[in-house]
Every structure is written in C-alpha cells, then in structure tokens.
Coordinates of C-alpha atoms and ligand atoms in Angstrom, one line a residue:
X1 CA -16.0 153.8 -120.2
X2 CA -14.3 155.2 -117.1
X3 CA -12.6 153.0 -114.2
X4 CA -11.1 153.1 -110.9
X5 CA -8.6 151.2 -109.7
X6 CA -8.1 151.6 -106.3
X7 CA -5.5 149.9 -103.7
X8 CA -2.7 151.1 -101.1
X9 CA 0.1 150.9 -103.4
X10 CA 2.9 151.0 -100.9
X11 CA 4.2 150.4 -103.3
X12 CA 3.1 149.9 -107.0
X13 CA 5.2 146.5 -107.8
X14 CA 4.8 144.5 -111.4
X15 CA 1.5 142.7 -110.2
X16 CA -0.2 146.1 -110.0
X17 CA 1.3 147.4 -113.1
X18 CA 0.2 144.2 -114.8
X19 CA -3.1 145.0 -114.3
X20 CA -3.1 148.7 -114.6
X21 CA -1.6 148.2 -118.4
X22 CA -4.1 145.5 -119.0
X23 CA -7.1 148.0 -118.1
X24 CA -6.0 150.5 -119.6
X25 CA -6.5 149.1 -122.5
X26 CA -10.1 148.1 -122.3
X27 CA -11.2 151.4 -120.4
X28 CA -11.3 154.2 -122.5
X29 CA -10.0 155.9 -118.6
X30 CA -8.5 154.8 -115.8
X31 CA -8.1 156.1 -112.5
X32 CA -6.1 154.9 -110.2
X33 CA -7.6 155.9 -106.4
X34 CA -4.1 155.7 -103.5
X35 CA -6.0 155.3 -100.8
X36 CA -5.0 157.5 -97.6
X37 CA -5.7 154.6 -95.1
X38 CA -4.2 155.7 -91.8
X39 CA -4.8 153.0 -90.2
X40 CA -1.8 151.1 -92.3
X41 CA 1.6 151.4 -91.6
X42 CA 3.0 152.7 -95.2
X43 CA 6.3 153.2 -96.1
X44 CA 5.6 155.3 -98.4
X45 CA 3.6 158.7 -97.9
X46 CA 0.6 159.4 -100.9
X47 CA 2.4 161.7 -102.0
X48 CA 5.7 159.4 -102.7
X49 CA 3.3 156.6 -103.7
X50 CA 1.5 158.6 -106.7
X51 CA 4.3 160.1 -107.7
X52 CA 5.6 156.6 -107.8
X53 CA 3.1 155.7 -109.8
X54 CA 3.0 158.5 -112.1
X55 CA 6.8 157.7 -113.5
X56 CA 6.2 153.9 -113.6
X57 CA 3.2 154.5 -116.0
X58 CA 4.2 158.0 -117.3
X59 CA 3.9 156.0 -121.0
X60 CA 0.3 155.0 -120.3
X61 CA -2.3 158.2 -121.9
X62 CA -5.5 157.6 -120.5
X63 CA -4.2 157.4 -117.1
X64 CA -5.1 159.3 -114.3
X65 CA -3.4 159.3 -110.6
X66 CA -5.7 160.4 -107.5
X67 CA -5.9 159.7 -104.0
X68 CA -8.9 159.1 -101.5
X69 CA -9.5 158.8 -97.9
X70 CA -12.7 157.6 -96.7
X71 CA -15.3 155.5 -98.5
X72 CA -14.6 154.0 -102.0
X73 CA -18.1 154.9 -102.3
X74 CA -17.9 158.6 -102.1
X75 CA -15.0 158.2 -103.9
X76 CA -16.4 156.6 -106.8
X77 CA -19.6 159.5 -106.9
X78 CA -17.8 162.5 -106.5
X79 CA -15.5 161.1 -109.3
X80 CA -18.9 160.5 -111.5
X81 CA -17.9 157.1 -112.2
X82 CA -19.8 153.6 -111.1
X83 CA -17.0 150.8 -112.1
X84 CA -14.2 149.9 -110.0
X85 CA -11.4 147.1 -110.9
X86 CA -9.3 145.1 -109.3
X87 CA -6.8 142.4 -109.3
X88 CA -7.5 138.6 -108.6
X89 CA -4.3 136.9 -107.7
X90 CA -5.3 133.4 -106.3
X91 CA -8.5 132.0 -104.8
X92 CA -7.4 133.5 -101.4
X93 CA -8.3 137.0 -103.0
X94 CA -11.7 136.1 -103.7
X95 CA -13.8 136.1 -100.6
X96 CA -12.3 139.3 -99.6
X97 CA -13.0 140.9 -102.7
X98 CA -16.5 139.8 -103.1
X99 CA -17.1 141.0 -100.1
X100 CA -16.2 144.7 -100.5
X101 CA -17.9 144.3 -104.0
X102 CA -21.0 143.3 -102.6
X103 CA -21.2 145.5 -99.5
X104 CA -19.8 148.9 -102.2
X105 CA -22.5 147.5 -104.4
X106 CA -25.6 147.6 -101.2
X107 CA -24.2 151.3 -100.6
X108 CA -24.3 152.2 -104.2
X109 CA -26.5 150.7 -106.3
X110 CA -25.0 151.5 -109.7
X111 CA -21.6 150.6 -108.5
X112 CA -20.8 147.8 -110.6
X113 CA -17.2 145.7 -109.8
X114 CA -14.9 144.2 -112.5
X115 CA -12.4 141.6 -111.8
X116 CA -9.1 140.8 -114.3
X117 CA -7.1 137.8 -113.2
X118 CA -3.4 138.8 -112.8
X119 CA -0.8 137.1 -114.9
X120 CA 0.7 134.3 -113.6
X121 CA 4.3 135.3 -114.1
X122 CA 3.3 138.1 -111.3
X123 CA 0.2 136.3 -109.4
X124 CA 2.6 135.6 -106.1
X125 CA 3.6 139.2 -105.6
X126 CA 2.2 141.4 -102.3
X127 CA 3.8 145.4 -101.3
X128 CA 4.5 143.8 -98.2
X129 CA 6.7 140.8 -99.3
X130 CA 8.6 143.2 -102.1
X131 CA 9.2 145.5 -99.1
X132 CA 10.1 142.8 -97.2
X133 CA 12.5 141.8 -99.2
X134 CA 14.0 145.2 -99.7
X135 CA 14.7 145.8 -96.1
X136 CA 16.6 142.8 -95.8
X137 CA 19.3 144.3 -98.9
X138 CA 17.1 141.5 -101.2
X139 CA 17.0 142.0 -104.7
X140 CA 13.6 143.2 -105.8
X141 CA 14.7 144.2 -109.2
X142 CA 12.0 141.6 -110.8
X143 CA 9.1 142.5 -108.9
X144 CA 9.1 146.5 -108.9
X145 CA 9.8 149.0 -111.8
X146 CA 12.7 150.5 -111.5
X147 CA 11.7 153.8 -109.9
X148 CA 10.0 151.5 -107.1
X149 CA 13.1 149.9 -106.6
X150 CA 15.3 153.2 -106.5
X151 CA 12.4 154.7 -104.3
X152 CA 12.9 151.3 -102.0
X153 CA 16.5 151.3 -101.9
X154 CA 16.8 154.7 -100.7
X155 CA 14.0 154.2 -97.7
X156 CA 15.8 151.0 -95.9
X157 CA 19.2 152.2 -96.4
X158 CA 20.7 152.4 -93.1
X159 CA 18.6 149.2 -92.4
X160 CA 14.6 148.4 -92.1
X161 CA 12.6 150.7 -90.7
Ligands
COA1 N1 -0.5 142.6 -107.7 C1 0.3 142.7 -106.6 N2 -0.2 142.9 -105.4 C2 -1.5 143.0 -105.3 C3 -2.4 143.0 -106.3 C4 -1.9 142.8 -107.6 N3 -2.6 142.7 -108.7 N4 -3.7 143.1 -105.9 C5 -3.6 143.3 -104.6 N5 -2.3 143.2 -104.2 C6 -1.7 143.3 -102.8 C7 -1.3 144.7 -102.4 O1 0.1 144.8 -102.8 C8 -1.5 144.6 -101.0 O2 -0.4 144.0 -100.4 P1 0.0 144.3 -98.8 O3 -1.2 143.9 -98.0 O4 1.2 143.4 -98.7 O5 0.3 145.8 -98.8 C9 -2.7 143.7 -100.8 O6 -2.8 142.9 -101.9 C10 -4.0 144.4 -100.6 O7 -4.3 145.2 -101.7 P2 -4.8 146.6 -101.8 O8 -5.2 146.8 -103.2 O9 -3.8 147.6 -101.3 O10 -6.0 146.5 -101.0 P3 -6.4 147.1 -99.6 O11 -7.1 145.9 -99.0 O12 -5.3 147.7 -98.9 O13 -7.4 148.2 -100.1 C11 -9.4 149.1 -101.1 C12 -8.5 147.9 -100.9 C13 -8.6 150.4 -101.2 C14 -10.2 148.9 -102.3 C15 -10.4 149.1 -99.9 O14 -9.7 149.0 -98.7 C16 -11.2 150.3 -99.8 O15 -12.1 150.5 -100.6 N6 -11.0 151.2 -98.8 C17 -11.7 152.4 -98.6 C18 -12.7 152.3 -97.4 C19 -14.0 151.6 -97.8 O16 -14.7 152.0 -98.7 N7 -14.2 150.5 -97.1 C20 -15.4 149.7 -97.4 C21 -15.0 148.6 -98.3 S1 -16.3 147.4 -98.4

C-alpha cells in the first residue's frame, strides 16, 4: 500500500524523520509531498528542502521525495493514491488535523487519513523552534540530522535572517 506524507519541512528535523522511518515500514511506499505553500515564510526553498530530505533518508528504499502546490487533494489523485499520513505530537495536533482529514475526506471520498503518534523522545519538536534555535548560534545537533544542521548552519551565519 502506497502513502503520502505531506508537510512543509522547512526543515525535515528528528520528529519528522521519526515518523517517515516508522511508515516506511508499514507502507510498502512512501511519498513524501514538500508542499510549495507561498504563503509561509521558508527558509529553505523546495528545492533545498527535498534535497534535504533526500540525504537524511537516502538509506530508506521505498522512499520517494515530491513536492506539491495546491490541493492535497489533487495531489493525492494525480499521484493515484488515496492514503495520507501524518504525525500526532500532542493533543494540540488533533483538532487541526481532524479537521483537514475530514474536510480532504468530503472532497475526496476515497481519501482515507492515517495517524502514527510520534515518539516521545521527539514529540516537543516544531521547524520553527529548531530554526529558532539555530538563528540564535543554539545547538540543534539533537533535533535535526546532520545535513539539516549543516544546511542550517550555513543559512543564519552572518546572523538570523
Ligand atoms: N515532528 C516534528 N514536527 C512536526 C511533526 C513531527 N512529527 N509534525 C508536524 N510538525 C510541525 C512542523 O515542523 C511544522 O512546524 P512549523 O509550523 O514550526 O513549521 C508544523 O508542525 C506544521 O506541520 P506541517 O506538516 O508542515 O503542516 P502544515 O500545516 O504546514 O501543512 C499540509 C500541512 C501540507 C498537510 C496542509 O497544509 C495541506 O494539505 N496543504 C495543501 C493545501 C490543502 O489541501 N489545503 C486544504 C487542507 S484541509
């Protein structure tokens, strides 16, 4: 069975990879959908982000790394599969996911939403806190794979942007 896992990703950090390891080994595939949201300031372009993502899990088979703009929807149809996946990190996740699940799921019938409860060790982490904390010369060593961090690093040196 085929899956997306869609999200912003700027940037992938340890909660994301947590999950993305964990599906991937009760999807037979897994895709995970960038999403090109202009509307969020990103640090990080697509581009930077799946490429990102693509080293971090480069040891991870049936992986694939995409990128969407628009509807999840018409994302999720064009790609020929009807399960998306995401992350539950504490009750304050909930109401907001359930939401886009059961609005996705009016649009698209088929659409069917899975939800894997992160690991505690990594249930407190956000992009924005890691990048955060990178901007202020933090270290972020425990909460990013080690390209992420390079990646970070590099983009606030000279100071936050
Ligand atoms: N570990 C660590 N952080 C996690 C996490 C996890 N397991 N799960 C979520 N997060 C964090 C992200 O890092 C991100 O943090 P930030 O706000 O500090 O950047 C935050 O939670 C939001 O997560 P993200 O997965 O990026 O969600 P999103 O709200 O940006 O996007 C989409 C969710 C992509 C699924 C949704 O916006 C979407 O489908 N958009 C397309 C348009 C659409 O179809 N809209 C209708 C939806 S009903």
């Amino acid at each position: 069975m085929k899956v997306i896992y869609p999200g912003s990703f700027d940037p992938l950090t340890n909660g994301h990879l947590d999950i993305i390891k964990r599906c991937s080994e009760k999807f037979d595939e897994v895709i995970i959908a960038v999403l090109n949201n202009t509307k969020k300031h990103n640090v990080f372009t697509v581009t930077e982000r799946m490429e990102l993502i693509k080293e971090a899990t480069k040891d991870i088979e049936n992986l694939e790394v995409d990128h969407f703009q628009g509807l999840l929807t018409e994302y999720a149809k064009r790609k020929g599969c009807n399960n998306i996946i995401r992350g539950l990190r504490a009750v304050s996740d909930f109401e907001y996911e359930m939401q886009m699940a059961l609005v996705n799921r009016k649009v698209y019938p088929s659409l069917e939403t899975y939800f894997m409860v992160s690991s505690s060790k990594v249930s407190f982490l956000s992009s924005s806190i890691v990048k955060e904390i990178a901007s202020l010369n933090g270290d972020i060593s425990c909460f990013v794979p080690k390209v992420v961090e390079d990646a970070l690093k590099e983009k606030f040196k000279g100071g936050s942007r």
